Coordinates of N, CA and C in Angstrom, one line a residue:
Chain K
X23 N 0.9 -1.2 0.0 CA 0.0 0.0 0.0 C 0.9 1.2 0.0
X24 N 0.6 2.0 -0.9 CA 1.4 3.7 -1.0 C 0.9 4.7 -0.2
X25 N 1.3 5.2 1.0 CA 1.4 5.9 1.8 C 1.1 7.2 0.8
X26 N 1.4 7.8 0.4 CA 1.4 8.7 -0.4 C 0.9 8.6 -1.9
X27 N 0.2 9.0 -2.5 CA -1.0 8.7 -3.7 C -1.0 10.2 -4.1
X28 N 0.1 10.1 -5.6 CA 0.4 11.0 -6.6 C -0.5 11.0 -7.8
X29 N -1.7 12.1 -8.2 CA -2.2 12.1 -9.6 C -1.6 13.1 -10.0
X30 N -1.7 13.5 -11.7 CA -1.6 11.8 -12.3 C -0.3 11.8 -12.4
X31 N -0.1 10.2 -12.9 CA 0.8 9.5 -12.8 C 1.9 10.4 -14.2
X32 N 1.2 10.8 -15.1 CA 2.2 11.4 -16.6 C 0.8 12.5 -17.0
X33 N 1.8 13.2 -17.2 CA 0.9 14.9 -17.6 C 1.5 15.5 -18.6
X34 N 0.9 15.6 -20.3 CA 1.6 16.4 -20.9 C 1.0 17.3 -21.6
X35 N 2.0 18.5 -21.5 CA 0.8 19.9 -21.7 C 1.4 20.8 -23.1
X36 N 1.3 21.8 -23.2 CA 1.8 22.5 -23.8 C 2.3 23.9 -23.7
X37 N 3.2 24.4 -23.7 CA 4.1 25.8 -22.9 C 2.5 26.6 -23.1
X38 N 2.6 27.2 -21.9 CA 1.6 28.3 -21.4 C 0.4 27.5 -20.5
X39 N 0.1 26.4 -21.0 CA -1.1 26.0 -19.8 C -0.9 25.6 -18.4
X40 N -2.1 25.6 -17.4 CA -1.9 25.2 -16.0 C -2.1 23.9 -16.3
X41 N -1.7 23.6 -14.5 CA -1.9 22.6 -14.2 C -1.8 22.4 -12.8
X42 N -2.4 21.5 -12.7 CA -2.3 21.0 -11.1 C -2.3 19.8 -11.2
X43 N -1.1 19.3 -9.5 CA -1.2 18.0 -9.6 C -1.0 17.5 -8.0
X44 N -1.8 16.3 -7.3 CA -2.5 16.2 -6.5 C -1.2 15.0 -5.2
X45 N -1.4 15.3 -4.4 CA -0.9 14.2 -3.4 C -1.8 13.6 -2.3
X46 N -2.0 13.0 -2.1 CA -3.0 12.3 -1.2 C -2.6 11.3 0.0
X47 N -3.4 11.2 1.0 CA -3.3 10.5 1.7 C -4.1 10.0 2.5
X48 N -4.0 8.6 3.8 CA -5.3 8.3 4.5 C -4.4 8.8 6.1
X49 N -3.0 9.1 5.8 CA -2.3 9.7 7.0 C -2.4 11.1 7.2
X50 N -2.1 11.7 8.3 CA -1.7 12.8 8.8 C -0.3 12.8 8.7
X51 N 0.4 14.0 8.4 CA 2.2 14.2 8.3 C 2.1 15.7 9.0
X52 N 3.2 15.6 9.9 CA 3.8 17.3 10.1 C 3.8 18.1 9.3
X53 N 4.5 17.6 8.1 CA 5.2 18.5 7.1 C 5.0 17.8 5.7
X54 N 4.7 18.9 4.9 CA 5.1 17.7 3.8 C 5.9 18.4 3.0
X55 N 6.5 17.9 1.6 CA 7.5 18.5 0.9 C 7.0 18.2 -0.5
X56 N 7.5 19.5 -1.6 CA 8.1 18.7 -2.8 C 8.9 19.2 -3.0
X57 N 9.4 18.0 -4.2 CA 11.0 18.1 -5.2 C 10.5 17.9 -6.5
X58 N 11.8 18.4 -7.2 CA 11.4 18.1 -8.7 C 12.7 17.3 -9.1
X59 N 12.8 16.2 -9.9 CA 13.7 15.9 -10.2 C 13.4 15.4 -11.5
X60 N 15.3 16.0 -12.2 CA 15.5 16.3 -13.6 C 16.3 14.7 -14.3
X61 N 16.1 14.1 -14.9 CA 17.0 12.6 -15.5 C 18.2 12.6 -15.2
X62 N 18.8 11.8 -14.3 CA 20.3 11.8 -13.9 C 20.7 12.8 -12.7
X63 N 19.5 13.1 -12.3 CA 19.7 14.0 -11.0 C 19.0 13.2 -9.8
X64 N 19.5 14.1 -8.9 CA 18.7 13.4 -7.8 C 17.6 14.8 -7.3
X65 N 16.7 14.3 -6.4 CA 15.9 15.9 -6.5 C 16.0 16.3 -5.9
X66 N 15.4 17.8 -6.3 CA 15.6 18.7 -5.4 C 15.0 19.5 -4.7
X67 N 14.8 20.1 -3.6 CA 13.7 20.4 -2.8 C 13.1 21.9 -3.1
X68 N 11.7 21.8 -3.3 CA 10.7 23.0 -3.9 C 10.4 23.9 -2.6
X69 N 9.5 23.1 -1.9 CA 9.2 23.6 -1.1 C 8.7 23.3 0.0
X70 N 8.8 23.6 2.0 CA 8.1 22.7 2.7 C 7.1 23.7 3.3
X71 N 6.2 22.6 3.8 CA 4.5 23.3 4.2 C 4.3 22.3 5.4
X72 N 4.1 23.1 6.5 CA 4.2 22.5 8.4 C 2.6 23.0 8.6
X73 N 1.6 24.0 8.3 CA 0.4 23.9 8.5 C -0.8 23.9 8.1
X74 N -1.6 23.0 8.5 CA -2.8 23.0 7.9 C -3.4 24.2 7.0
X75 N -3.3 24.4 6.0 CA -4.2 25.4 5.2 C -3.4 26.0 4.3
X76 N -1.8 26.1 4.9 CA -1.2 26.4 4.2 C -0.9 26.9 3.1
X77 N -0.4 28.3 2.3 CA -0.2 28.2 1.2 C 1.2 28.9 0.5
X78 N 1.9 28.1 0.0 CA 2.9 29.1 -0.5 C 3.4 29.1 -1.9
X79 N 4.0 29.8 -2.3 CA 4.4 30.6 -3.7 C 5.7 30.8 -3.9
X80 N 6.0 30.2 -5.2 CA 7.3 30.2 -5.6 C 7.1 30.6 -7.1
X81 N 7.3 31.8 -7.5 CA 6.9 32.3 -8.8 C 5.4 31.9 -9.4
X82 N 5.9 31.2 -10.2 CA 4.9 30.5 -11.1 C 4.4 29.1 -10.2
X83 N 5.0 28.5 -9.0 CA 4.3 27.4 -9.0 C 3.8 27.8 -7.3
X84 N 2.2 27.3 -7.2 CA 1.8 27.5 -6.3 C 1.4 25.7 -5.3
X85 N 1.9 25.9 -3.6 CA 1.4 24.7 -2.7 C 0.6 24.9 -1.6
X86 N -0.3 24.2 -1.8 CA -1.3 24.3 -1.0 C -1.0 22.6 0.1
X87 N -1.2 22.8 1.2 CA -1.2 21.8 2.2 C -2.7 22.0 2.7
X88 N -3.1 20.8 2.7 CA -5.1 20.5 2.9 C -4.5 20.9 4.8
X89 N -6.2 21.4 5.2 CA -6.5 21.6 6.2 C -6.3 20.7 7.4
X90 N -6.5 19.2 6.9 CA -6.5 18.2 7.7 C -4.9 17.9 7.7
X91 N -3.9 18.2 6.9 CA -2.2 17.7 6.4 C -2.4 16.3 6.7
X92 N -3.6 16.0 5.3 CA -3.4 14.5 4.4 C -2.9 14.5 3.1
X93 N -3.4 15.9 2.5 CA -3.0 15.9 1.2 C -2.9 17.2 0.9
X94 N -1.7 17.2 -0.9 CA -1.0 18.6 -0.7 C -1.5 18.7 -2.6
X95 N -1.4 19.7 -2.7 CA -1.2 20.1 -4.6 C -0.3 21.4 -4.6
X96 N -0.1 20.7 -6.0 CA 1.0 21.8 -6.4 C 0.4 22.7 -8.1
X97 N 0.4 24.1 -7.9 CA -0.5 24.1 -8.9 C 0.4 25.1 -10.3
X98 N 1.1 24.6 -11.1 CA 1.8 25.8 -11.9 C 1.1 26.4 -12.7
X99 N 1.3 27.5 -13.3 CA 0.9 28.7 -14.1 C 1.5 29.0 -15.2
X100 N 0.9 29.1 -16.1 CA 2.0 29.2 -17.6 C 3.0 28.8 -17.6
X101 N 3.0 27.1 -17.8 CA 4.2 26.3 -17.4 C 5.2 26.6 -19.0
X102 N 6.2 26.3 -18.5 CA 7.3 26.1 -19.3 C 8.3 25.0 -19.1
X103 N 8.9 25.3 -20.8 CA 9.4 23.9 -20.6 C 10.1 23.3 -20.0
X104 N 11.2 24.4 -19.4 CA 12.0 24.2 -18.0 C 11.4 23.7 -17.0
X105 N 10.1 23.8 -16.9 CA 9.3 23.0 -15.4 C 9.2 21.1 -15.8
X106 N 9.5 20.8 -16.9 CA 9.7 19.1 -16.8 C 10.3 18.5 -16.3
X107 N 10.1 17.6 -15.5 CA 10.5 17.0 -15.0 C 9.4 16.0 -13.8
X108 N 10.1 15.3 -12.8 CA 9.4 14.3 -12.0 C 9.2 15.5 -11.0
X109 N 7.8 15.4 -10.6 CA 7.2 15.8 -9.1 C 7.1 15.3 -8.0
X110 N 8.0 15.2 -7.3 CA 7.9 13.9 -6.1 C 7.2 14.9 -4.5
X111 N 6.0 14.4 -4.3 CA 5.6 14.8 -3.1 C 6.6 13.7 -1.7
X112 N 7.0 14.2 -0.4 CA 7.2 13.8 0.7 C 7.0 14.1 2.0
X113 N 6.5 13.2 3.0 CA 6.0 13.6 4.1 C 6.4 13.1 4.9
X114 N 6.4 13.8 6.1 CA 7.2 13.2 7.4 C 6.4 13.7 8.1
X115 N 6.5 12.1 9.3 CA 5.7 12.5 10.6 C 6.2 12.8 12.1
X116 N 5.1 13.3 12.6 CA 6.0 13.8 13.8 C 6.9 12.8 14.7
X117 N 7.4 13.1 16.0 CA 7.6 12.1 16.7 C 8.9 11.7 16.2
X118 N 9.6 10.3 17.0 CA 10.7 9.9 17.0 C 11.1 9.9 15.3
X119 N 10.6 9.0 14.5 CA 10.5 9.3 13.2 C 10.8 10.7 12.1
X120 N 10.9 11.6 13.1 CA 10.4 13.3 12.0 C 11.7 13.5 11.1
X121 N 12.4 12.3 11.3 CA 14.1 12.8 10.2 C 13.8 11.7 8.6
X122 N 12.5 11.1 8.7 CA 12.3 10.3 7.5 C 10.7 10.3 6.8
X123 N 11.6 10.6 5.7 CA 10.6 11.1 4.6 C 9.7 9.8 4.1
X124 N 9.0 10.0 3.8 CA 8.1 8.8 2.6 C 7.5 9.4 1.4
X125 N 8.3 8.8 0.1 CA 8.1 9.9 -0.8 C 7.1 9.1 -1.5
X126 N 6.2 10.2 -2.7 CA 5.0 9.3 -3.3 C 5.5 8.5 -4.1
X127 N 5.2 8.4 -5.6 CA 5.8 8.1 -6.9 C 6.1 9.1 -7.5
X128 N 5.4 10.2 -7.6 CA 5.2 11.0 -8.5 C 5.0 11.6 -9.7
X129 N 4.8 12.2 -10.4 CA 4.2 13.0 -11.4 C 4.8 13.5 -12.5
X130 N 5.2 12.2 -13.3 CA 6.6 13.3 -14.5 C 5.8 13.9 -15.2
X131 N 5.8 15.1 -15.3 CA 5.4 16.5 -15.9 C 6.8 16.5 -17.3
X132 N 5.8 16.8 -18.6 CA 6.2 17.3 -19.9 C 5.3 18.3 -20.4
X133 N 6.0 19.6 -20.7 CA 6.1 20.9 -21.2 C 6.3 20.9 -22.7
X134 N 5.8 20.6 -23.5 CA 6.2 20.9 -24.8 C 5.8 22.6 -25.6
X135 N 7.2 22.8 -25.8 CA 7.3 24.1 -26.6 C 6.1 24.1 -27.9
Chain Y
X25 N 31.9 19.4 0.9 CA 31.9 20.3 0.0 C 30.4 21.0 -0.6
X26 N 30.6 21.3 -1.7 CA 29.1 22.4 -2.1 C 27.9 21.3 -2.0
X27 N 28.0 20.3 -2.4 CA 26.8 19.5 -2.8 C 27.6 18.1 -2.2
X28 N 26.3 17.0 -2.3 CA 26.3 16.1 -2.1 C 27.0 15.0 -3.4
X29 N 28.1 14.4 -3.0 CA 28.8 13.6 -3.8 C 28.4 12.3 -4.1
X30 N 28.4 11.2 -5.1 CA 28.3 10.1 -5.0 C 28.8 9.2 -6.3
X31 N 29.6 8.0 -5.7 CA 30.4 7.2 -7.0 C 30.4 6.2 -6.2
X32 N 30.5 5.2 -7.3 CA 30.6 5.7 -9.2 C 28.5 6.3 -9.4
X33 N 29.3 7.1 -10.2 CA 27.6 7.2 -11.0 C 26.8 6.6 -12.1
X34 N 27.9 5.5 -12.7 CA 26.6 4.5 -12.7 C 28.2 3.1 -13.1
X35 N 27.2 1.7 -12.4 CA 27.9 0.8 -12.1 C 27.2 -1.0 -12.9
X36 N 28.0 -1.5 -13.6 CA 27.4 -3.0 -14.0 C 27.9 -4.1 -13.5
X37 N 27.6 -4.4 -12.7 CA 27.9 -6.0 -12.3 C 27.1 -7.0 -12.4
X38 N 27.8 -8.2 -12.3 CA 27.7 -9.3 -12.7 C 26.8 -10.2 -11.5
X39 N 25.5 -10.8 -11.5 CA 24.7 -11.6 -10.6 C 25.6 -12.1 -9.5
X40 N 25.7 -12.0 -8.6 CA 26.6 -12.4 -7.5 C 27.6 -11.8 -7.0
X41 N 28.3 -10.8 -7.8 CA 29.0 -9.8 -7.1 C 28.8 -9.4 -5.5
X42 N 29.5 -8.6 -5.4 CA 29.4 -7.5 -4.6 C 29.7 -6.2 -4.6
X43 N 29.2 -4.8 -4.6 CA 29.3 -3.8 -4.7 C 29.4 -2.9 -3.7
X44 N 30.7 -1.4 -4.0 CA 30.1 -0.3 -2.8 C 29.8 0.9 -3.9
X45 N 29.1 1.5 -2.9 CA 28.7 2.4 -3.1 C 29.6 3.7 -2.2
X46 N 29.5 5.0 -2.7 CA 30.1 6.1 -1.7 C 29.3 6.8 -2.3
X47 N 29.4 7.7 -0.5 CA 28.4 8.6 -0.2 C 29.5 10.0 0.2
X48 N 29.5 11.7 -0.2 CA 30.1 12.0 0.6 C 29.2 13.6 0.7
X49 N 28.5 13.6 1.9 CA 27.7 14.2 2.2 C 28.2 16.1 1.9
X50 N 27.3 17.0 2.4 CA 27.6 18.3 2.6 C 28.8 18.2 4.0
X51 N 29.2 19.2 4.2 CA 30.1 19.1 5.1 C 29.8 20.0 6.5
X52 N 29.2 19.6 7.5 CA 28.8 19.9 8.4 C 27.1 19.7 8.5
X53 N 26.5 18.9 7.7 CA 25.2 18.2 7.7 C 25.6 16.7 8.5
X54 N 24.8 16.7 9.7 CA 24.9 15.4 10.8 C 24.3 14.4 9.9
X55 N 23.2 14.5 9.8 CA 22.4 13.5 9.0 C 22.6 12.7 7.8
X56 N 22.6 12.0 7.5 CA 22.7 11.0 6.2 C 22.0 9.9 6.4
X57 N 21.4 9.9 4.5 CA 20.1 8.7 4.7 C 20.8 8.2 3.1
X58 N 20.4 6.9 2.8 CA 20.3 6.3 1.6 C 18.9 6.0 1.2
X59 N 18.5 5.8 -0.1 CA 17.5 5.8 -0.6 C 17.3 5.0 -2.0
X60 N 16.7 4.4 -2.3 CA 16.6 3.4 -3.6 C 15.4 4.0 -4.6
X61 N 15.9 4.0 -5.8 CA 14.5 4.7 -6.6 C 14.5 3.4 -7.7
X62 N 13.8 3.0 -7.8 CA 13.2 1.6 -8.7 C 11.9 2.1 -9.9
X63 N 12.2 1.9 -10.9 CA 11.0 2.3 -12.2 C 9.9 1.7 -11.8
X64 N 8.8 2.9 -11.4 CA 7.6 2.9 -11.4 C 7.3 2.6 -9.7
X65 N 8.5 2.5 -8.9 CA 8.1 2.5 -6.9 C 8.7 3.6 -6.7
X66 N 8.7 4.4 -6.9 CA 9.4 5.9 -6.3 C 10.2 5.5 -5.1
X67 N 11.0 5.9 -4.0 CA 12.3 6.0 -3.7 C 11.4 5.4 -2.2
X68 N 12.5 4.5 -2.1 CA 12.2 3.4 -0.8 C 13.5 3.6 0.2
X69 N 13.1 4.2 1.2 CA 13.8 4.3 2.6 C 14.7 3.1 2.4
X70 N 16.4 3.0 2.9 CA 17.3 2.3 3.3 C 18.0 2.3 4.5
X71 N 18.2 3.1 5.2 CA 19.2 3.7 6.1 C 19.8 5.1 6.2
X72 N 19.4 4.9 7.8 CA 20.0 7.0 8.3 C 20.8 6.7 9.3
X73 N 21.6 7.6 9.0 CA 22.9 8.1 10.0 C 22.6 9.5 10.6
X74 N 22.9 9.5 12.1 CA 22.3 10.6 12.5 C 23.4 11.0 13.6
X75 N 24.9 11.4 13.3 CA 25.9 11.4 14.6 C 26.4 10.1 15.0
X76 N 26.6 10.3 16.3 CA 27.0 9.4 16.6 C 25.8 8.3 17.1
X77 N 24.9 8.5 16.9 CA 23.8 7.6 17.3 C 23.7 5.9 16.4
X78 N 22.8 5.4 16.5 CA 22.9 3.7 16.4 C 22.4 4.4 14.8
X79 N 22.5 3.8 13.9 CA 21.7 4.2 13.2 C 20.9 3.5 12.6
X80 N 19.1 3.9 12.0 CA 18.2 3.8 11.3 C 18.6 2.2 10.4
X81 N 18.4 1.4 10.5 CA 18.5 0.6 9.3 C 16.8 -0.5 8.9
X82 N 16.1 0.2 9.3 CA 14.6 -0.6 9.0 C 14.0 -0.7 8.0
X83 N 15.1 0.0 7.0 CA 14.4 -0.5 5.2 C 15.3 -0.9 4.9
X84 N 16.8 -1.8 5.0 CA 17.7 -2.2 4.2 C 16.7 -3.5 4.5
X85 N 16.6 -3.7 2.7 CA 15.8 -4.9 2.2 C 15.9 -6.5 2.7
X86 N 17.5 -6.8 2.9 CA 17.7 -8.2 3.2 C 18.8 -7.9 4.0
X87 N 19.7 -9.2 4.4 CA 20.8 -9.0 5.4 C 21.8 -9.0 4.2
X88 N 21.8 -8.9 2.8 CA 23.3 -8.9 1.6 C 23.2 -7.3 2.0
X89 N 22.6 -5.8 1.9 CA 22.5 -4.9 2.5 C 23.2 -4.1 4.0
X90 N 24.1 -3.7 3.4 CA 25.0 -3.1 5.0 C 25.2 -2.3 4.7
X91 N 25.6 -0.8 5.7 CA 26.3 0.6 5.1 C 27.1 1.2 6.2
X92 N 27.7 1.5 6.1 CA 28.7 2.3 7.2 C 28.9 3.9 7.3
X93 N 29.4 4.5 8.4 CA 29.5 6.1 8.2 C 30.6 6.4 8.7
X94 N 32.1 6.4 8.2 CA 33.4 6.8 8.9 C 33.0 8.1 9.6
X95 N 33.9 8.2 10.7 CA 33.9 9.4 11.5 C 32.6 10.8 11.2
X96 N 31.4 10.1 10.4 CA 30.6 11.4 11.1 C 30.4 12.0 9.5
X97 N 30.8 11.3 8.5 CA 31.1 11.7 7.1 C 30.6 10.9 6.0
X98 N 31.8 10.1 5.6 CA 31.9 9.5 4.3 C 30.8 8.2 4.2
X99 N 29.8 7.9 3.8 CA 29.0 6.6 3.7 C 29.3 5.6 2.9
X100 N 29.4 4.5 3.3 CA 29.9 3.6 2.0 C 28.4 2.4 2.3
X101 N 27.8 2.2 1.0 CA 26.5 1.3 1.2 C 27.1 -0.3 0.6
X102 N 27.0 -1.3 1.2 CA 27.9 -2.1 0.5 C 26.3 -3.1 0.2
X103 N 26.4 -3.5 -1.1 CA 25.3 -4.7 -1.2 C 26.3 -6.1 -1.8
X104 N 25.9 -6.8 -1.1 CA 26.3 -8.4 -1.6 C 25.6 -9.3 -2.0
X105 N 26.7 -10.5 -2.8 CA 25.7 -11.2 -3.8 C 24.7 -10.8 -4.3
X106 N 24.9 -9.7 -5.2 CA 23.9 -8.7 -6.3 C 23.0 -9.9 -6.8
X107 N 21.7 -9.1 -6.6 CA 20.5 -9.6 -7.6 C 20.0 -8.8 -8.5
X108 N 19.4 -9.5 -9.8 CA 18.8 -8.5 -10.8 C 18.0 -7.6 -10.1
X109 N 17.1 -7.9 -9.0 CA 16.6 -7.4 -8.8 C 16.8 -5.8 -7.4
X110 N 18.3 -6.1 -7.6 CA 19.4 -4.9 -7.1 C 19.0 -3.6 -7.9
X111 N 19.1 -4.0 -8.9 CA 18.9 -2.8 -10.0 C 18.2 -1.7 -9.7
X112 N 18.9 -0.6 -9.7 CA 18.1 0.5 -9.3 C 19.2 1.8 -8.9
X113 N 18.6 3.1 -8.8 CA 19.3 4.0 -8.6 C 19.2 3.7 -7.1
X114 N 20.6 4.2 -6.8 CA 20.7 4.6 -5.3 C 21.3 6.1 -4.7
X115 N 20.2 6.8 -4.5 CA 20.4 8.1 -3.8 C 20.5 8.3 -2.2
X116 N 21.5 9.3 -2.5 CA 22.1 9.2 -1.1 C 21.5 11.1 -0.9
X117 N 21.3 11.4 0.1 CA 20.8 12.4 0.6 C 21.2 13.1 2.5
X118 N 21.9 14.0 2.3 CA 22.0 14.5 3.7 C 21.4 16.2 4.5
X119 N 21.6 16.2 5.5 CA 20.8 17.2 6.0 C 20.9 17.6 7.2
X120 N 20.6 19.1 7.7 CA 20.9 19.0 9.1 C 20.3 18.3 10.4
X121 N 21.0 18.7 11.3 CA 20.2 18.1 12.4 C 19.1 18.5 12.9
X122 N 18.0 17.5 13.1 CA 16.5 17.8 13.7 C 16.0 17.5 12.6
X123 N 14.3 17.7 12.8 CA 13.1 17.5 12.0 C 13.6 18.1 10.3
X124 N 13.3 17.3 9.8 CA 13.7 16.9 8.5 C 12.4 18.4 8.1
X125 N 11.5 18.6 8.3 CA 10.6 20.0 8.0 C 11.6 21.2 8.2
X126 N 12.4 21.2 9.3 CA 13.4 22.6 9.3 C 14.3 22.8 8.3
X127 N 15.2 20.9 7.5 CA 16.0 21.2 6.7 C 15.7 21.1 5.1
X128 N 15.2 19.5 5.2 CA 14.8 19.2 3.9 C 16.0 18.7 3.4
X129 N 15.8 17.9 2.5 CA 17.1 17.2 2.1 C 18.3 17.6 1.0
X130 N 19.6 17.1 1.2 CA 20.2 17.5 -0.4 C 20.0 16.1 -0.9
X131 N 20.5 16.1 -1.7 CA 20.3 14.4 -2.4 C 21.7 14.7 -3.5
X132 N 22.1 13.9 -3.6 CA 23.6 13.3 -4.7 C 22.5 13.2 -5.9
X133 N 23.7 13.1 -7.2 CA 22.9 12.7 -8.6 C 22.2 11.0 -8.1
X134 N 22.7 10.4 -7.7 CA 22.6 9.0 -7.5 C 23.7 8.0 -8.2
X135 N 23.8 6.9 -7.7 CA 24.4 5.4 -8.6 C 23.6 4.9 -9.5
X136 N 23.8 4.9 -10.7 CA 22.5 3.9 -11.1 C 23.4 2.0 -11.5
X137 N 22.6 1.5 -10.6 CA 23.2 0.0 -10.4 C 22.9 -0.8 -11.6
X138 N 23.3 -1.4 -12.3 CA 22.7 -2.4 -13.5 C 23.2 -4.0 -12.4
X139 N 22.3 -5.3 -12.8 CA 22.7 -6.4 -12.3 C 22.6 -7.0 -13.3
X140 N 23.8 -7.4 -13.8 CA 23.5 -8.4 -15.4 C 23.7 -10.1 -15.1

């Protein structure tokens, strides 16, 4: 069973459109995270979200953490092609545990020009 | 140094081998974890180092799986008698100390393992 439940699984858009894409869960986490990671990379960290309702902004891409911190979206704005890559949501829980992540599958995002 | 190191960056061996792996974290980040990313399971916990503490090993898969942390630093992940089913990138990732929400992780390019 996947602790973390990434839609969708493959997303392919064309430079300028939104999108949003979804992390889920049946757990509560402290915090959750994403990264984006590029082929031959390892990823890299976007952004983290500690409370319920949450919402934060990084240019073009916006994260929202649900009220309950079960589930998180990430929502870009006149994507570009530079934004392809894998979306990996991760969440950590509180307690003795709080130094280990569980990441979803995530969401390889394609941008075509 | 600037970023998180890791070699070789990608490696083939032969069904029964044995392989290491190295890890060589940021430099003054206590933390270090290994990580497995397998096509189509996204990246499966292996083992955290955390100081001088016992460390984390509740996802190294089988007992061919061991890793070590010299003095507070350098990680070497050793897997034995390779299986095809070894195959997979291995990312190494380190971070400061405390709640993993304060730091967030760096992560290396990764190893990518072939088992032929």
């Amino acid at each position: 069973t996947q602790l973390l439940e990434q839609s969708p699984q493959f997303l392919s858009i064309q430079e300028g459109e939104n999108l949003t894409v979804y992390c889920n869960s049946s757990s509560v986490f402290s915090s959750l995270q994403w990264y984006r990671q590029e082929p031959g990379e390892g990823p890299v960290l976007l952004v983290t979200v500690v409370t319920g309702g949450e919402v934060k902004k990084l240019k073009r891409l916006t994260f929202q953490f649900g009220d309950a911190r079960k589930d998180s979206s990430l929502h870009i704005t006149a994507a570009q092609p530079g934004d392809t890559g894998l979306y990996l949501c991760a969440g950590a829980k509180s307690g003795g545990s709080n130094y280990k992540l569980t990441f979803g599958k995530g969401t390889l995002l394609t941008v075509n020009p | 140094g600037a970023g998180v190191s890791q070699s070789p960056s990608n490696k083939v061996t032969e069904k029964g081998k044995d392989v290491e792996l190295r890890c060589d974290p940021i430099s003054g980040h206590t933390a270090l974890y290994w990580y497995r990313q397998s096509l189509g399971q996204g990246l499966e916990f292996l083992i955290y180092f955390q100081g001088n503490s016992a460390p984390d090993k509740s996802g190294l898969p089988s007992d061919r799986f061991s890793a070590e942390r010299t003095g507070g630093s350098v990680s070497t992940l050793t897997i034995q008698r390779t299986q095809q089913e070894d195959s997979a990138v291995y990312l190494c990732a380190s971070s400061g100390q405390g709640a993993v929400s304060n730091y967030g992780y760096t992560f290396g390019s990764g190893t990518r393992l072939t088992v032929v």
